[in-house]
Short mmCIF file of C-alpha atoms in Angstrom, two decimals:
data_model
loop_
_atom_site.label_atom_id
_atom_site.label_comp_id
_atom_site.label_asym_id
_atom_site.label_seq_id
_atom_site.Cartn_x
_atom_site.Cartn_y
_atom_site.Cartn_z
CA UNK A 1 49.98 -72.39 -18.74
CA UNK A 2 52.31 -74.70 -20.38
CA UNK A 3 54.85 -72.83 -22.54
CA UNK A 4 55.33 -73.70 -26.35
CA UNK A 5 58.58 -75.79 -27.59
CA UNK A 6 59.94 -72.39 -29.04
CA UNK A 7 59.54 -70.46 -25.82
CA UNK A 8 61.18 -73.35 -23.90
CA UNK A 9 64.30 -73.03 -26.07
CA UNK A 10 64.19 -69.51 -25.87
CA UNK A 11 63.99 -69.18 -22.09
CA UNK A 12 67.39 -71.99 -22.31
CA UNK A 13 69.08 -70.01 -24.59
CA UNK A 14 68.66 -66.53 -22.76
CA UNK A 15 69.75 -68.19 -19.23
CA UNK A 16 72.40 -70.20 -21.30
CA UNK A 17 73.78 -66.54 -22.66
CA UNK A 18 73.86 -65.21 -19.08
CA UNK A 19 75.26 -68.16 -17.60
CA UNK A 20 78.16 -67.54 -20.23
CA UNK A 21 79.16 -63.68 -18.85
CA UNK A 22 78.63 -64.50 -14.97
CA UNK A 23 81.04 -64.30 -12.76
CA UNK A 24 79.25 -65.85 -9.61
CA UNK A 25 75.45 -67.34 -9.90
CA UNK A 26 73.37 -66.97 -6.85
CA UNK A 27 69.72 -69.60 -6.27
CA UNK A 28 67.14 -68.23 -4.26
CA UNK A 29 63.67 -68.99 -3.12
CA UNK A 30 61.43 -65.93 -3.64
CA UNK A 31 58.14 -67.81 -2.23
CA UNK A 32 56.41 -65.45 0.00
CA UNK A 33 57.78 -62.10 -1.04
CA UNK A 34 55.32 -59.41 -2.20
CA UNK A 35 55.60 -58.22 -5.88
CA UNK A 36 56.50 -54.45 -4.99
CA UNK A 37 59.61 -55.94 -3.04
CA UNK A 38 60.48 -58.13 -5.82
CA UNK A 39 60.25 -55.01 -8.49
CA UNK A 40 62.76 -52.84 -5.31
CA UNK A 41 65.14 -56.08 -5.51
CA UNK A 42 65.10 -56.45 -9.39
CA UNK A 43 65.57 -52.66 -9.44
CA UNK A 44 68.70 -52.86 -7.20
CA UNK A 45 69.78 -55.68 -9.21
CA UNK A 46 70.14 -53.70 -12.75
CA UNK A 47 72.04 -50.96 -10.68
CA UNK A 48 74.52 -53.35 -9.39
CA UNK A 49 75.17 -55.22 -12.45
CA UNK A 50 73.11 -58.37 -11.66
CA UNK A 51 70.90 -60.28 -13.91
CA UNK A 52 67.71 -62.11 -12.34
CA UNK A 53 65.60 -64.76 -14.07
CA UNK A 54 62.82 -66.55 -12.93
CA UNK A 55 62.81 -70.14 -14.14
CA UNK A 56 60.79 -73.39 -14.40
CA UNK A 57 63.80 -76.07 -12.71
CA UNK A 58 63.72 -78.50 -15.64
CA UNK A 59 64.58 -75.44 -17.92
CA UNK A 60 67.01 -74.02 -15.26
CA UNK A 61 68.96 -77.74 -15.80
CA UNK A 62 69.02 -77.72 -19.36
CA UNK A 63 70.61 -74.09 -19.57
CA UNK A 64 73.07 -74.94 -17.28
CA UNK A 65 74.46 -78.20 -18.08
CA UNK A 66 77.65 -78.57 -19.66
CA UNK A 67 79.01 -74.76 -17.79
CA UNK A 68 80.57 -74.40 -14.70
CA UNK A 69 77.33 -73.77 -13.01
CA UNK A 70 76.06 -76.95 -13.63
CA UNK A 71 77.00 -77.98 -9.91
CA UNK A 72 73.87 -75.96 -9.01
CA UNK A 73 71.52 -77.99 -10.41
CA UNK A 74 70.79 -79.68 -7.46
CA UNK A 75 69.46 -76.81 -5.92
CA UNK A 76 66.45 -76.59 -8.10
CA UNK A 77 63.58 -77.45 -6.24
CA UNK A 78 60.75 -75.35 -5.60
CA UNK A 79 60.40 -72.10 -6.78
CA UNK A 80 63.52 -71.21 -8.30
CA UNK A 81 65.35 -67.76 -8.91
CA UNK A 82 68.41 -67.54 -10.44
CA UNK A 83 71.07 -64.16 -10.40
CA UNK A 84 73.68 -64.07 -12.55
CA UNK A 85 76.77 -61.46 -11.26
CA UNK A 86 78.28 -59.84 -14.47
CA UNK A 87 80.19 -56.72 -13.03
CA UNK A 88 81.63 -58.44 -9.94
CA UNK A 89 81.57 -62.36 -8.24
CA UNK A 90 79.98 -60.72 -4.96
CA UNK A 91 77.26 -58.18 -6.23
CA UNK A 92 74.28 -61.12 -6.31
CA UNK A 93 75.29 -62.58 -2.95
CA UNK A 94 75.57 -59.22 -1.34
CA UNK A 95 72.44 -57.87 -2.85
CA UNK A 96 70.67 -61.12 -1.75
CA UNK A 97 72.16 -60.94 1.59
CA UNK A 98 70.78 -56.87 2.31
CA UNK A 99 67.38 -58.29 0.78
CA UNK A 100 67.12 -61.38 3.00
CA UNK A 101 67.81 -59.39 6.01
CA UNK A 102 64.34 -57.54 5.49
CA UNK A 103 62.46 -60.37 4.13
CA UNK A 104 62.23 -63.54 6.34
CA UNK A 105 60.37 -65.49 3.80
CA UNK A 106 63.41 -64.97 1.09
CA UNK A 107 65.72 -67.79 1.56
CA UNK A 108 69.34 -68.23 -0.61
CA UNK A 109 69.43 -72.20 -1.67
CA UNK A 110 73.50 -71.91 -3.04
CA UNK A 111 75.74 -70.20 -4.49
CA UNK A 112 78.49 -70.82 -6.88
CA UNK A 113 81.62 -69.43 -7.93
CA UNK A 114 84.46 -70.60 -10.92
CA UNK A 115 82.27 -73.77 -10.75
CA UNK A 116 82.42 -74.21 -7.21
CA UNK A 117 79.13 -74.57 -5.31
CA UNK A 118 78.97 -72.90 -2.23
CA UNK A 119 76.44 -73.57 0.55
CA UNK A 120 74.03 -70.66 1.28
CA UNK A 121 75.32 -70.83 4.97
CA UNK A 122 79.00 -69.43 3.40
CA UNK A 123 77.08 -66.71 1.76
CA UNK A 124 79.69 -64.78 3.25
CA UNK A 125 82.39 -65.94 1.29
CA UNK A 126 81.20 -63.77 -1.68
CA UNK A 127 79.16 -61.44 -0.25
CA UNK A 128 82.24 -59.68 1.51
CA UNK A 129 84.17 -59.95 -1.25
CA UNK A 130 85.75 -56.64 -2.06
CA UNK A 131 85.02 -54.28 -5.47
CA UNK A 132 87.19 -53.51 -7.56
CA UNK A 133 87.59 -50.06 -6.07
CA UNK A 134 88.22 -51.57 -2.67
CA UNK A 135 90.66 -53.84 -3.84
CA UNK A 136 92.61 -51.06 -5.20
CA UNK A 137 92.28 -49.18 -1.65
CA UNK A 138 93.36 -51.61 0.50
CA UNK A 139 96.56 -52.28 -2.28
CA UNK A 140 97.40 -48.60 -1.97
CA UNK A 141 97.16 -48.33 2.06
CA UNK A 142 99.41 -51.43 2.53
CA UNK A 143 101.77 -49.80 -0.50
CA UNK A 144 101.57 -46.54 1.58
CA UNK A 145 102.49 -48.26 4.89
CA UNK A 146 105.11 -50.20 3.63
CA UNK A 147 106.88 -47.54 2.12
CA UNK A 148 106.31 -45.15 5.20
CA UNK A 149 107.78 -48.08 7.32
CA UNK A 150 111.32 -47.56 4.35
CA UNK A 151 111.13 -44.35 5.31
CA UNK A 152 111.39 -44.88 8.65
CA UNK A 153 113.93 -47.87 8.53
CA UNK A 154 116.17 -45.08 6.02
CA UNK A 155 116.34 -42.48 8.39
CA UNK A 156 116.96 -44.68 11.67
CA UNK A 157 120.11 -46.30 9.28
CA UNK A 158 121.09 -42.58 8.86
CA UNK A 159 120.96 -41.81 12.42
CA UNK A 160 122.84 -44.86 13.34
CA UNK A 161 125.42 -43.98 11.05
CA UNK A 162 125.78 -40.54 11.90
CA UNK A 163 126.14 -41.62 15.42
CA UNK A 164 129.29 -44.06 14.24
CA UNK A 165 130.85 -41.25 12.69
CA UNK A 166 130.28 -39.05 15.45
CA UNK A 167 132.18 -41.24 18.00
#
């Protein structure tokens, strides 16, 4: 059913708003993928901070144009469904990565990230990206071992020195 000139601009200016707060935007092919798994997948989405559309291609290209996602444009052919990551650059492509796993007929197209486009084979690059909170982990364990290693270094200098004296 062919949409109204209002409800074409309104679709653009929604995906145009989200486009604006992403961090990472994630195309996918949905084609084949029953409707209760899509509802599980949009569910996981909301949880994880992702926004999903659905959208004709032609529309897809006007919302995008003139942002840094504009590279994907390419990319829209076929069925087209477009996640926006607002919390953090990895959440769509890791979410779409679990879902793929368990649905062989859900296919990523690209991905892209500050304007980059990133082949769906390098899904990987932002899928393992690390939160925010496991940034912060891995900065405190090398902070810990670096200043356990000082600790270490200190003493051994005291030894040495005690040893001097000593002879």
């Amino acid at each position: 059913m062919p949409l109204a000139l209002e409800g074409k601009k309104a679709i653009v200016a929604e995906v145009s708003e989200a486009a604006k707060g992403a961090l990472s935007v994630v195309v996918a092919d949905s084609r084949g993928v029953t409707v209760g798994k899509m509802t599980d997948l949009r569910k996981q989405a909301r949880e994880n901070g992702v926004q999903i559309r659905v959208v004709r291609n032609t529309l897809a290209r006007r919302a995008l144009s003139g942002t840094q996602w504009e590279c994907l444009s390419e990319s829209f052919v076929g069925p087209t469904l477009l996640a926006f990551s607002t919390e953090h650059p990895g959440a769509a492509a890791r979410l779409f990565k679990e879902f793929g796993k368990d649905e062989k007929n859900f296919e990523v197209k690209a991905l892209a990230y500050e304007g980059e486009l990133i082949p769906a084979s390098d899904i990987d690059r932002l899928a393992t990206l690390p939160t925010y909170d496991e940034a912060i982990a891995k900065l405190m364990s090398v902070m810990k071992e670096a200043s356990a290693g000082k600790l270490v270094r200190t003493l051994a200098a005291l030894r040495d020195q005690k040893q001097e004296e000593a002879a």
